[in-house]
Amino acid sequence: MTNWKTQSLVDGRWVGSLESDVLNPATGAVVGRVPNNGEAGARAAVDAAAGAFPPWSQTIAKQRGRVLRQWYDNIVAHREQLARLLTAEQGKPLAEARGEIDYAASFVEFYAEESRRIHGETIPSHRKDARILVWRQSIGVCAAITPWNFPAAMVTRKCAPALAAGCTVVLKPAMETPLTALALAQLFPHDLAPAGALNVITGDAAAIGKAWCDDPRVRLVSFTGSTEIGKLLIRQSAETVKKLSLELGGNAPFLVFDDADLDAAVDGAIFSKFRNMGQTCICANRFYVQADIYDRFAETLANRVRDMVVGDGTQEGVTQGPLISVDAVAKVQAHLDDAVAGGARIVCGGKPHDLGGTYFEPTVLADVEPTMRVCREETFGPVAPLICFDHEADAIALANASRSGLAAYFYTRDISRAIRCAEQLEAGMVGVNSPYLSCEAAPFGGVKESGLGREGGRDGIAEFLETKYVLLGGLEAP
Ligand code: SIN
C-alpha cells in the first residue's frame, strides 16, 4: 500500500476536496494536499464517532485487542514507506523517522495487550445486604489533537489506548504533517471495527478545536502542543466540563555534576538536545555544568556537534535535518541574538546554515546567564546553552526556576545525590545518567504548566476510563 490516501476519514469513508498543500521542510516542495475542514467537518467526525461508540465500547476486550494487534502488524509491514513519508513532511533524518515508526508501533502493540487488563474491584461493603463494585468504563468519544514534531508516535500514543479502552476517536493532526496520521489511519483494520471508530480530519486548528471543546458528546480532549494552546483548550472545555489530557511545553534542565562520567554526559547531551533538531518537548533546553568540568564539557560537546552533518534527511549520513519552518529558524536566531547581546559566547555554530531556508547550524553557547531567553523559554531548535554552577543546591534551584516541568536530566556517580536530585527536581520525568525516557510502557507527562495526565503505560489507558461505583443492595443477609 504505497498510494496513501490524503482525504479526511469520516465514518469509514475518505471524504473532502484537497485544498491545503503539505510542504517538505527540506526542499519546500509540495508533498501532498489535504482537505481544509472547519466546524462542519469537526461536527461530522463527532457524529460518526458517537454512532460507533455503542458497538465499539461493547465489543469484548479481547476482540478490541485483536483489532489493535492487526493495526500493529499493518504498521510494521509498512515501516519503510511510513518512515519515508514522515521524513518528507517533517524533515527528521530517515534513521530517526524509522525509529519513530517503531516507537509509534510500540504503543499499538502495548495497548493491544492492555485492552484485556482493564480491571475493576470489589470493596468491603458498609452494609451486610449490599456489595460495593467498582467498574472502569470507556469515557466516550475522545478528541486527539497531535503535533508536527512526532507525526506518528503522538497519534498512536493517544489513539491506541483510547481504542483499547473502548472509546471512539476523532483525530486532528497538525497541518504541517497530516500525511503520516492519514497513512496510519489507512492502515487501521477498518473491516474489523465499526465505521467511525477512528476518524481523522485536517484543517483549521482553531475552528476544529473549538467545535470539539463545545460539543458535549466529546468527553475527553487529548492534546500535545504548546502551553498557550493547552490553556485555551482548558478555557474552552470549561462549559462542557470535559476531561483533558495535556502534554504541553517543556524547558528541560540537564545537570552535569563534577563526579559524572563526562563521556556518558556528552553522549546524553547529544541525544537529548539534538534529537529531531531540538524540536522535542523533552529536549534538554538548558545545561547546568559544575565549574570544575565546565570547560572540558563545553569543548567535548562542541567537538561532537562540529561533526554533525546537516542536510536533507533522506540523504545518507545526514544527522541533522531542517527545522520545520522559517519561523522556527527566526525564533532560534532571536534567542541567540538575545544571548549574545547579554554576553554569551558562541563555541560552535550560531547562524543559519549555508544550505539556507529552514536549515540552522547546530550550536553550542557558553557563558549563558539564567535570565536569557534561551534559558527562560523553550527554544525548540538545535542550540545547547551552557551555564556554570558551583553547588548542588544552586543547580537544583536554577533547574526548578521555571513554570514548566516536563523532563529533567542529570549526571552523577554519587547514589545519594542521585536520589536527592531525582526527588527535588520539579518534573514529571527524570533521566538519571540516561536521556532515553521515551518508551511505551512508562508514564509520560509533566507537572506545573507542562500538562495534565499521563500517556503510555497503565496510566495512559486510565485517562480514557471513567470509574463507576455500583452499590448492589437488597441482598439477603447471611
Ligand atoms: C514530544 O516531543 O512531545 C514527544 C517526545 C517523545 O515522546 O519522546
Tab-separated table of C-alpha atoms and ligand atoms in Angstrom:
chain	number	residue	atom	x	y	z
A	1	MET	CA	0.000	0.000	0.000
A	2	THR	CA	2.062	2.955	-1.175
A	3	ASN	CA	-0.811	5.006	-2.599
A	4	TRP	CA	-1.543	6.865	0.576
A	5	LYS	CA	-4.936	8.490	0.912
A	6	THR	CA	-4.927	12.165	1.859
A	7	GLN	CA	-8.636	12.948	2.235
A	8	SER	CA	-10.301	13.022	5.626
A	9	LEU	CA	-11.548	9.754	7.079
A	10	VAL	CA	-15.094	10.110	8.447
A	11	ASP	CA	-17.451	7.239	9.211
A	12	GLY	CA	-15.259	4.805	7.295
A	13	ARG	CA	-15.216	6.920	4.108
A	14	TRP	CA	-12.470	9.084	2.601
A	15	VAL	CA	-14.049	12.498	2.014
A	16	GLY	CA	-13.290	16.161	1.239
A	17	SER	CA	-11.626	18.099	-1.530
A	18	LEU	CA	-7.867	18.540	-1.413
A	19	GLU	CA	-7.214	22.222	-0.701
A	20	SER	CA	-4.153	22.666	1.527
A	21	ASP	CA	-0.575	21.939	0.478
A	22	VAL	CA	1.773	19.975	2.703
A	23	LEU	CA	5.382	21.099	2.184
A	24	ASN	CA	8.666	19.266	2.577
A	25	PRO	CA	10.669	21.446	5.007
A	26	ALA	CA	13.914	20.220	3.419
A	27	THR	CA	13.084	21.433	-0.098
A	28	GLY	CA	9.887	23.478	0.021
A	29	ALA	CA	8.326	21.044	-2.489
A	30	VAL	CA	4.654	20.092	-2.184
A	31	VAL	CA	4.439	16.502	-0.911
A	32	GLY	CA	0.662	16.231	-0.653
A	33	ARG	CA	-2.672	18.039	-0.397
A	34	VAL	CA	-5.301	17.602	2.295
A	35	PRO	CA	-8.809	18.946	2.987
A	36	ASN	CA	-9.297	22.143	4.912
A	37	ASN	CA	-12.073	21.263	7.363
A	38	GLY	CA	-13.700	23.632	9.817
A	39	GLU	CA	-16.637	23.445	12.236
A	40	ALA	CA	-18.917	21.384	9.939
A	41	GLY	CA	-16.213	18.760	9.317
A	42	ALA	CA	-15.476	18.614	13.041
A	43	ARG	CA	-19.168	18.003	13.795
A	44	ALA	CA	-19.471	15.306	11.113
A	45	ALA	CA	-16.489	13.472	12.619
A	46	VAL	CA	-18.114	13.545	16.079
A	47	ASP	CA	-21.428	12.317	14.598
A	48	ALA	CA	-19.535	9.303	13.214
A	49	ALA	CA	-17.605	8.652	16.426
A	50	ALA	CA	-20.771	8.972	18.544
A	51	GLY	CA	-22.537	6.465	16.285
A	52	ALA	CA	-19.682	3.992	16.562
A	53	PHE	CA	-19.326	4.302	20.336
A	54	PRO	CA	-22.075	1.844	21.421
A	55	PRO	CA	-20.904	-1.083	19.246
A	56	TRP	CA	-17.182	-0.454	19.832
A	57	SER	CA	-17.410	0.030	23.602
A	58	GLN	CA	-19.490	-3.170	23.830
A	59	THR	CA	-17.041	-5.209	21.741
A	60	ILE	CA	-15.350	-7.717	24.037
A	61	ALA	CA	-11.956	-6.536	25.181
A	62	LYS	CA	-10.088	-9.473	23.657
A	63	GLN	CA	-11.545	-8.632	20.240
A	64	ARG	CA	-10.565	-4.966	20.575
A	65	GLY	CA	-7.074	-6.210	21.369
A	66	ARG	CA	-7.080	-8.319	18.187
A	67	VAL	CA	-8.055	-5.282	16.108
A	68	LEU	CA	-5.187	-3.282	17.574
A	69	ARG	CA	-2.799	-6.173	17.052
A	70	GLN	CA	-3.772	-6.243	13.373
A	71	TRP	CA	-3.177	-2.479	13.191
A	72	TYR	CA	0.277	-3.032	14.711
A	73	ASP	CA	1.087	-5.752	12.142
A	74	ASN	CA	-0.017	-3.456	9.308
A	75	ILE	CA	2.170	-0.604	10.593
A	76	VAL	CA	5.203	-2.851	10.962
A	77	ALA	CA	4.682	-4.211	7.431
A	78	HIS	CA	4.772	-0.633	6.077
A	79	ARG	CA	7.609	0.656	8.285
A	80	GLU	CA	9.838	1.880	5.460
A	81	GLN	CA	7.093	3.615	3.461
A	82	LEU	CA	5.795	5.321	6.606
A	83	ALA	CA	9.294	6.460	7.598
A	84	ARG	CA	9.882	7.985	4.152
A	85	LEU	CA	6.535	9.765	4.268
A	86	LEU	CA	7.333	11.077	7.751
A	87	THR	CA	10.723	12.456	6.674
A	88	ALA	CA	9.175	14.021	3.566
A	89	GLU	CA	6.696	16.088	5.562
A	90	GLN	CA	8.585	16.600	8.837
A	91	GLY	CA	12.267	16.669	7.885
A	92	LYS	CA	13.872	14.420	10.510
A	93	PRO	CA	16.642	12.137	9.201
A	94	LEU	CA	15.402	8.830	7.869
A	95	ALA	CA	17.078	6.831	10.656
A	96	GLU	CA	15.158	8.886	13.238
A	97	ALA	CA	11.944	8.515	11.228
A	98	ARG	CA	12.345	4.722	11.236
A	99	GLY	CA	12.880	4.921	14.993
A	100	GLU	CA	9.715	6.967	15.338
A	101	ILE	CA	7.665	4.408	13.379
A	102	ASP	CA	8.944	1.685	15.722
A	103	TYR	CA	8.088	3.902	18.695
A	104	ALA	CA	4.604	4.569	17.252
A	105	ALA	CA	4.005	0.865	16.632
A	106	SER	CA	5.078	0.009	20.185
A	107	PHE	CA	2.084	1.914	21.613
A	108	VAL	CA	-0.318	-0.038	19.410
A	109	GLU	CA	1.280	-3.348	20.428
A	110	PHE	CA	1.283	-2.420	24.126
A	111	TYR	CA	-2.372	-1.317	24.182
A	112	ALA	CA	-3.467	-4.331	22.123
A	113	GLU	CA	-2.306	-6.333	25.130
A	114	GLU	CA	-3.572	-3.868	27.723
A	115	SER	CA	-7.193	-3.814	26.485
A	116	ARG	CA	-7.785	-7.097	28.362
A	117	ARG	CA	-6.375	-5.782	31.609
A	118	ILE	CA	-8.947	-3.100	32.399
A	119	HIS	CA	-9.936	-4.426	35.802
A	120	GLY	CA	-12.500	-3.287	38.332
A	121	GLU	CA	-12.605	-4.083	42.033
A	122	THR	CA	-14.841	-5.201	44.900
A	123	ILE	CA	-14.637	-3.152	48.093
A	124	PRO	CA	-15.695	-4.458	51.535
A	125	SER	CA	-19.198	-3.106	51.989
A	126	HIS	CA	-20.584	-0.792	54.673
A	127	ARG	CA	-23.796	-2.936	54.748
A	128	LYS	CA	-24.440	-6.651	55.196
A	129	ASP	CA	-27.098	-6.625	52.497
A	130	ALA	CA	-25.028	-4.829	49.854
A	131	ARG	CA	-21.861	-5.128	47.846
A	132	ILE	CA	-19.659	-2.333	46.507
A	133	LEU	CA	-18.494	-2.886	42.932
A	134	VAL	CA	-16.147	-0.593	41.026
A	135	TRP	CA	-16.144	-0.699	37.241
A	136	ARG	CA	-13.927	1.092	34.745
A	137	GLN	CA	-15.884	2.089	31.675
A	138	SER	CA	-14.940	3.762	28.397
A	139	ILE	CA	-15.248	7.514	28.733
A	140	GLY	CA	-16.911	8.045	25.319
A	141	VAL	CA	-15.932	9.976	22.212
A	142	CYS	CA	-12.369	11.302	22.515
A	143	ALA	CA	-10.717	14.087	20.531
A	144	ALA	CA	-6.995	13.761	19.818
A	145	ILE	CA	-5.039	16.780	18.605
A	146	THR	CA	-1.472	15.930	17.637
A	147	PRO	CA	1.669	17.990	16.895
A	148	TRP	CA	4.057	18.161	13.912
A	149	ASN	CA	7.249	17.123	15.713
A	150	PHE	CA	6.249	13.438	16.132
A	151	PRO	CA	3.674	12.884	13.366
A	152	ALA	CA	3.357	9.129	14.014
A	153	ALA	CA	4.099	8.447	17.673
A	154	MET	CA	1.766	11.077	19.115
A	155	VAL	CA	-1.090	9.681	17.002
A	156	THR	CA	-0.715	6.132	18.295
A	157	ARG	CA	0.142	7.229	21.855
A	158	LYS	CA	-3.362	8.762	22.004
A	159	CYS	CA	-5.459	6.641	19.637
A	160	ALA	CA	-4.250	3.168	20.684
A	161	PRO	CA	-5.139	3.479	24.407
A	162	ALA	CA	-8.409	5.257	23.562
A	163	LEU	CA	-9.485	2.473	21.199
A	164	ALA	CA	-8.247	-0.237	23.581
A	165	ALA	CA	-10.406	1.294	26.311
A	166	GLY	CA	-13.486	1.107	24.046
A	167	CYS	CA	-13.575	4.804	23.174
A	168	THR	CA	-14.061	6.115	19.659
A	169	VAL	CA	-11.779	8.808	18.307
A	170	VAL	CA	-11.785	11.995	16.276
A	171	LEU	CA	-8.223	12.951	15.385
A	172	LYS	CA	-6.780	16.179	14.021
A	173	PRO	CA	-3.089	16.048	13.137
A	174	ALA	CA	-1.035	19.233	12.701
A	175	MET	CA	-1.409	20.836	9.279
A	176	GLU	CA	2.377	20.751	8.771
A	177	THR	CA	2.409	16.928	9.000
A	178	PRO	CA	-1.017	15.374	8.367
A	179	LEU	CA	0.092	12.722	5.858
A	180	THR	CA	1.617	10.244	8.312
A	181	ALA	CA	-1.509	10.386	10.500
A	182	LEU	CA	-3.737	9.720	7.489
A	183	ALA	CA	-1.493	6.849	6.390
A	184	LEU	CA	-1.684	5.325	9.884
A	185	ALA	CA	-5.472	5.652	9.740
A	186	GLN	CA	-5.471	3.946	6.338
A	187	LEU	CA	-3.602	1.026	7.911
A	188	PHE	CA	-6.214	0.663	10.680
A	189	PRO	CA	-8.152	-2.590	10.009
A	190	HIS	CA	-11.486	-0.926	9.290
A	191	ASP	CA	-13.152	-4.215	8.342
A	192	LEU	CA	-12.753	-5.410	11.968
A	193	ALA	CA	-14.259	-2.349	13.703
A	194	PRO	CA	-17.432	-0.269	13.295
A	195	ALA	CA	-17.200	2.572	10.758
A	196	GLY	CA	-16.499	5.741	12.706
A	197	ALA	CA	-14.386	4.101	15.428
A	198	LEU	CA	-11.402	6.123	14.183
A	199	ASN	CA	-11.952	9.359	12.249
A	200	VAL	CA	-9.303	11.804	11.024
A	201	ILE	CA	-9.890	15.317	9.754
A	202	THR	CA	-7.433	18.002	8.679
A	203	GLY	CA	-7.921	21.750	8.579
A	204	ASP	CA	-8.369	24.874	10.667
A	205	ALA	CA	-6.973	24.044	14.113
A	206	ALA	CA	-8.780	26.866	15.928
A	207	ALA	CA	-12.204	26.089	14.429
A	208	ILE	CA	-11.914	22.310	14.867
A	209	GLY	CA	-10.536	22.561	18.405
A	210	LYS	CA	-13.313	24.937	19.467
A	211	ALA	CA	-16.040	22.809	17.856
A	212	TRP	CA	-14.805	19.726	19.705
A	213	CYS	CA	-14.489	21.569	23.023
A	214	ASP	CA	-18.023	22.965	22.635
A	215	ASP	CA	-19.555	19.580	21.749
A	216	PRO	CA	-20.936	17.828	24.865
A	217	ARG	CA	-20.624	14.441	23.131
A	218	VAL	CA	-16.826	14.735	23.209
A	219	ARG	CA	-15.902	13.579	26.720
A	220	LEU	CA	-12.130	13.982	26.574
A	221	VAL	CA	-9.660	16.116	24.666
A	222	SER	CA	-6.102	14.815	24.453
A	223	PHE	CA	-3.680	17.422	23.165
A	224	THR	CA	0.068	17.599	22.641
A	225	GLY	CA	1.432	21.035	21.809
A	226	SER	CA	2.179	24.434	23.269
A	227	THR	CA	1.230	25.511	26.783
A	228	GLU	CA	-0.543	28.538	25.286
A	229	ILE	CA	-2.927	26.357	23.239
A	230	GLY	CA	-3.310	23.961	26.173
A	231	LYS	CA	-4.588	26.845	28.313
A	232	LEU	CA	-7.021	27.845	25.561
A	233	LEU	CA	-8.392	24.282	25.428
A	234	ILE	CA	-8.827	24.300	29.227
A	235	ARG	CA	-10.865	27.511	28.981
A	236	GLN	CA	-12.912	26.246	26.032
A	237	SER	CA	-13.668	22.926	27.735
A	238	ALA	CA	-14.986	24.508	30.926
A	239	GLU	CA	-18.535	24.877	29.578
A	240	THR	CA	-18.918	21.131	28.944
A	241	VAL	CA	-16.688	20.038	31.880
A	242	LYS	CA	-14.512	17.788	29.762
A	243	LYS	CA	-11.660	15.645	30.876
A	244	LEU	CA	-8.359	16.920	29.489
A	245	SER	CA	-5.132	15.113	28.889
A	246	LEU	CA	-2.465	17.679	28.044
A	247	GLU	CA	1.176	17.192	27.129
A	248	LEU	CA	2.443	20.749	26.850
A	249	GLY	CA	5.697	22.609	26.506
A	250	GLY	CA	8.855	21.805	28.408
A	251	ASN	CA	12.061	23.604	29.328
A	252	ALA	CA	14.165	20.644	30.421
A	253	PRO	CA	17.237	21.282	32.566
A	254	PHE	CA	20.256	18.990	32.065
A	255	LEU	CA	22.647	18.983	35.045
A	256	VAL	CA	26.210	17.680	34.888
A	257	PHE	CA	27.948	17.275	38.251
A	258	ASP	CA	31.734	17.141	38.517
A	259	ASP	CA	31.629	13.460	39.583
A	260	ALA	CA	29.801	12.464	36.382
A	261	ASP	CA	31.084	10.160	33.661
A	262	LEU	CA	31.830	13.010	31.249
A	263	ASP	CA	31.686	10.952	28.051
A	264	ALA	CA	28.323	9.498	29.069
A	265	ALA	CA	27.049	13.003	29.865
A	266	VAL	CA	28.167	14.272	26.452
A	267	ASP	CA	26.511	11.284	24.727
A	268	GLY	CA	23.334	12.022	26.681
A	269	ALA	CA	23.502	15.705	25.806
A	270	ILE	CA	23.884	14.957	22.094
A	271	PHE	CA	20.858	12.658	22.095
A	272	SER	CA	18.687	14.776	24.328
A	273	LYS	CA	19.453	18.137	22.723
A	274	PHE	CA	19.788	17.300	19.042
A	275	ARG	CA	17.141	14.576	18.552
A	276	ASN	CA	14.749	15.907	15.898
A	277	MET	CA	16.979	19.021	15.610
A	278	GLY	CA	15.985	20.050	19.129
A	279	GLN	CA	12.285	20.054	18.283
A	280	THR	CA	11.153	17.720	21.060
A	281	CYS	CA	9.194	18.700	24.163
A	282	ILE	CA	11.552	16.695	26.378
A	283	CYS	CA	14.711	18.039	24.710
A	284	ALA	CA	17.312	19.418	27.084
A	285	ASN	CA	16.796	23.172	26.781
A	286	ARG	CA	19.422	24.449	29.262
A	287	PHE	CA	22.610	22.806	30.530
A	288	TYR	CA	23.935	23.459	34.039
A	289	VAL	CA	27.538	22.250	34.334
A	290	GLN	CA	29.583	22.267	37.555
A	291	ALA	CA	32.533	24.701	37.493
A	292	ASP	CA	35.389	22.127	37.663
A	293	ILE	CA	34.323	20.368	34.462
A	294	TYR	CA	32.624	23.233	32.633
A	295	ASP	CA	35.364	23.960	30.037
A	296	ARG	CA	36.051	20.279	29.373
A	297	PHE	CA	32.340	19.526	28.906
A	298	ALA	CA	31.917	22.544	26.582
A	299	GLU	CA	34.845	21.554	24.374
A	300	THR	CA	33.973	17.824	24.203
A	301	LEU	CA	30.354	18.651	23.369
A	302	ALA	CA	31.352	21.236	20.749
A	303	ASN	CA	33.716	18.738	19.063
A	304	ARG	CA	30.841	16.273	18.694
A	305	VAL	CA	28.495	18.990	17.446
A	306	ARG	CA	31.007	20.184	14.827
A	307	ASP	CA	30.951	16.632	13.381
A	308	MET	CA	27.195	16.712	12.784
A	309	VAL	CA	26.054	16.552	9.169
A	310	VAL	CA	23.252	18.938	8.241
A	311	GLY	CA	21.118	18.301	5.174
A	312	ASP	CA	18.048	16.704	3.641
A	313	GLY	CA	17.056	13.859	5.977
A	314	THR	CA	16.728	11.395	3.087
A	315	GLN	CA	20.455	11.653	2.300
A	316	GLU	CA	22.870	9.077	3.646
A	317	GLY	CA	24.920	10.264	6.624
A	318	VAL	CA	22.772	13.297	7.477
A	319	THR	CA	22.259	13.587	11.246
A	320	GLN	CA	20.514	16.979	11.391
A	321	GLY	CA	17.628	17.810	9.055
A	322	PRO	CA	15.885	21.135	8.520
A	323	LEU	CA	13.725	22.893	11.093
A	324	ILE	CA	10.003	22.737	10.447
A	325	SER	CA	9.668	26.306	9.063
A	326	VAL	CA	11.389	29.636	8.552
A	327	ASP	CA	9.502	30.919	11.606
A	328	ALA	CA	11.250	28.250	13.675
A	329	VAL	CA	14.610	29.439	12.312
A	330	ALA	CA	13.716	33.036	13.204
A	331	LYS	CA	12.902	32.023	16.802
A	332	VAL	CA	16.236	30.224	17.212
A	333	GLN	CA	18.047	33.261	15.801
A	334	ALA	CA	16.167	35.618	18.148
A	335	HIS	CA	17.148	33.512	21.181
A	336	LEU	CA	20.799	33.504	20.061
A	337	ASP	CA	20.823	37.250	19.412
A	338	ASP	CA	19.413	37.885	22.883
A	339	ALA	CA	22.062	35.637	24.485
A	340	VAL	CA	24.997	37.100	22.553
A	341	ALA	CA	23.823	40.654	23.313
A	342	GLY	CA	23.872	39.673	27.005
A	343	GLY	CA	27.481	38.369	26.832
A	344	ALA	CA	27.117	34.693	25.843
A	345	ARG	CA	29.853	33.188	23.650
A	346	ILE	CA	29.262	31.007	20.586
A	347	VAL	CA	31.508	27.929	20.836
A	348	CYS	CA	30.329	26.430	17.541
A	349	GLY	CA	27.546	27.025	15.026
A	350	GLY	CA	25.479	30.083	15.814
A	351	LYS	CA	23.899	31.019	12.488
A	352	PRO	CA	21.608	29.825	9.702
A	353	HIS	CA	23.276	27.050	7.711
A	354	ASP	CA	24.760	27.737	4.264
A	355	LEU	CA	22.059	25.455	2.824
A	356	GLY	CA	19.652	28.339	3.573
A	357	GLY	CA	15.891	28.094	4.050
A	358	THR	CA	14.983	26.080	7.115
A	359	TYR	CA	18.487	24.854	7.966
A	360	PHE	CA	20.322	26.051	11.076
A	361	GLU	CA	23.810	25.184	12.313
A	362	PRO	CA	23.831	23.022	15.466
A	363	THR	CA	25.128	25.369	18.129
A	364	VAL	CA	26.878	25.329	21.496
A	365	LEU	CA	26.670	28.526	23.506
A	366	ALA	CA	28.826	29.199	26.610
A	367	ASP	CA	28.780	31.801	29.402
A	368	VAL	CA	24.988	31.809	29.397
A	369	GLU	CA	23.002	33.500	32.171
A	370	PRO	CA	19.718	32.094	33.562
A	371	THR	CA	17.943	35.368	32.701
A	372	MET	CA	18.485	34.926	28.955
A	373	ARG	CA	15.663	33.796	26.645
A	374	VAL	CA	17.488	30.520	25.829
A	375	CYS	CA	17.008	29.577	29.499
A	376	ARG	CA	13.626	31.083	30.220
A	377	GLU	CA	11.829	29.922	27.049
A	378	GLU	CA	11.688	26.705	25.073
A	379	THR	CA	13.952	27.317	22.049
A	380	PHE	CA	12.780	24.217	20.113
A	381	GLY	CA	15.903	24.233	17.986
A	382	PRO	CA	19.495	22.923	17.856
A	383	VAL	CA	21.053	25.192	20.496
A	384	ALA	CA	22.818	23.951	23.662
A	385	PRO	CA	23.234	26.838	26.166
A	386	LEU	CA	25.747	26.108	28.952
A	387	ILE	CA	25.504	27.715	32.383
A	388	CYS	CA	28.161	27.259	35.074
A	389	PHE	CA	27.231	26.394	38.697
A	390	ASP	CA	29.175	25.779	41.914
A	391	HIS	CA	26.905	23.916	44.338
A	392	GLU	CA	24.251	21.210	44.005
A	393	ALA	CA	21.627	23.357	45.738
A	394	ASP	CA	22.221	26.195	43.241
A	395	ALA	CA	21.774	23.819	40.302
A	396	ILE	CA	18.515	22.431	41.681
A	397	ALA	CA	17.184	25.927	42.358
A	398	LEU	CA	18.077	27.051	38.817
A	399	ALA	CA	16.562	23.911	37.306
A	400	ASN	CA	13.303	24.415	39.202
A	401	ALA	CA	13.064	28.133	38.395
A	402	SER	CA	10.619	27.517	35.571
A	403	ARG	CA	6.857	27.305	35.165
A	404	SER	CA	7.403	24.176	33.048
A	405	GLY	CA	8.083	20.746	34.499
A	406	LEU	CA	8.091	18.080	31.802
A	407	ALA	CA	11.507	16.385	31.825
A	408	ALA	CA	14.786	16.879	33.697
A	409	TYR	CA	18.129	15.090	33.389
A	410	PHE	CA	21.243	14.876	35.484
A	411	TYR	CA	24.567	13.016	35.515
A	412	THR	CA	26.365	11.943	38.671
A	413	ARG	CA	28.105	8.862	40.046
A	414	ASP	CA	27.015	9.606	43.613
A	415	ILE	CA	23.991	7.461	44.555
A	416	SER	CA	22.921	9.727	47.434
A	417	ARG	CA	22.973	12.726	45.133
A	418	ALA	CA	21.051	10.736	42.536
A	419	ILE	CA	18.173	10.040	44.921
A	420	ARG	CA	18.247	13.567	46.373
A	421	CYS	CA	18.169	15.311	42.997
A	422	ALA	CA	15.547	12.983	41.496
A	423	GLU	CA	13.323	13.768	44.480
A	424	GLN	CA	13.890	17.510	44.331
A	425	LEU	CA	13.600	18.187	40.617
A	426	GLU	CA	10.163	19.519	39.724
A	427	ALA	CA	9.474	17.442	36.613
A	428	GLY	CA	7.148	14.638	35.597
A	429	MET	CA	10.078	12.621	34.216
A	430	VAL	CA	13.684	12.488	35.373
A	431	GLY	CA	16.557	10.844	33.481
A	432	VAL	CA	19.419	9.912	35.819
A	433	ASN	CA	22.567	9.176	33.779
A	434	SER	CA	20.337	8.480	30.779
A	435	PRO	CA	18.436	10.609	28.247
A	436	TYR	CA	16.267	7.753	26.909
A	437	LEU	CA	12.988	8.491	28.684
A	438	SER	CA	10.650	7.696	25.799
A	439	CYS	CA	9.016	4.280	25.754
A	440	GLU	CA	5.533	2.812	25.501
A	441	ALA	CA	5.453	1.258	28.983
A	442	ALA	CA	6.266	4.298	31.164
A	443	PRO	CA	4.007	7.215	32.162
A	444	PHE	CA	4.977	10.225	30.017
A	445	GLY	CA	3.810	13.650	31.182
A	446	GLY	CA	4.591	16.785	33.088
A	447	VAL	CA	3.916	18.825	36.214
A	448	LYS	CA	3.284	22.563	36.604
A	449	GLU	CA	2.404	24.197	33.253
A	450	SER	CA	3.702	21.214	31.263
A	451	GLY	CA	0.373	19.467	31.404
A	452	LEU	CA	-2.230	17.199	32.940
A	453	GLY	CA	-2.420	13.415	32.884
A	454	ARG	CA	-0.032	10.803	31.527
A	455	GLU	CA	0.420	8.945	28.251
A	456	GLY	CA	1.915	5.494	27.901
A	457	GLY	CA	1.873	2.561	30.299
A	458	ARG	CA	-1.064	1.738	32.576
A	459	ASP	CA	-1.643	5.406	33.381
A	460	GLY	CA	-2.085	6.097	29.665
A	461	ILE	CA	-5.159	3.883	29.329
A	462	ALA	CA	-6.638	5.071	32.643
A	463	GLU	CA	-7.078	8.523	31.065
A	464	PHE	CA	-9.747	7.043	28.774
A	465	LEU	CA	-11.756	5.333	31.523
A	466	GLU	CA	-14.401	6.515	33.960
A	467	THR	CA	-14.755	4.919	37.368
A	468	LYS	CA	-18.294	3.789	38.199
A	469	TYR	CA	-19.311	2.849	41.756
A	470	VAL	CA	-22.155	0.320	41.806
A	471	LEU	CA	-23.867	-0.411	45.134
A	472	LEU	CA	-25.630	-3.755	44.785
A	473	GLY	CA	-28.183	-3.744	47.583
A	474	GLY	CA	-31.158	-5.756	48.763
A	475	LEU	CA	-29.087	-8.913	49.136
A	476	GLU	CA	-30.208	-11.489	51.630
A	477	ALA	CA	-28.318	-11.096	54.891
A	478	PRO	CA	-26.474	-14.328	55.919
B	1	SIN	C1	7.217	15.193	22.474
B	1	SIN	O1	8.035	15.949	21.996
B	1	SIN	O2	6.194	15.635	22.975
B	1	SIN	C2	7.338	13.703	22.463
B	1	SIN	C3	8.683	13.199	22.680
B	1	SIN	C4	8.732	11.720	22.981
B	1	SIN	O3	7.692	11.051	23.136
B	1	SIN	O4	9.815	11.219	23.085
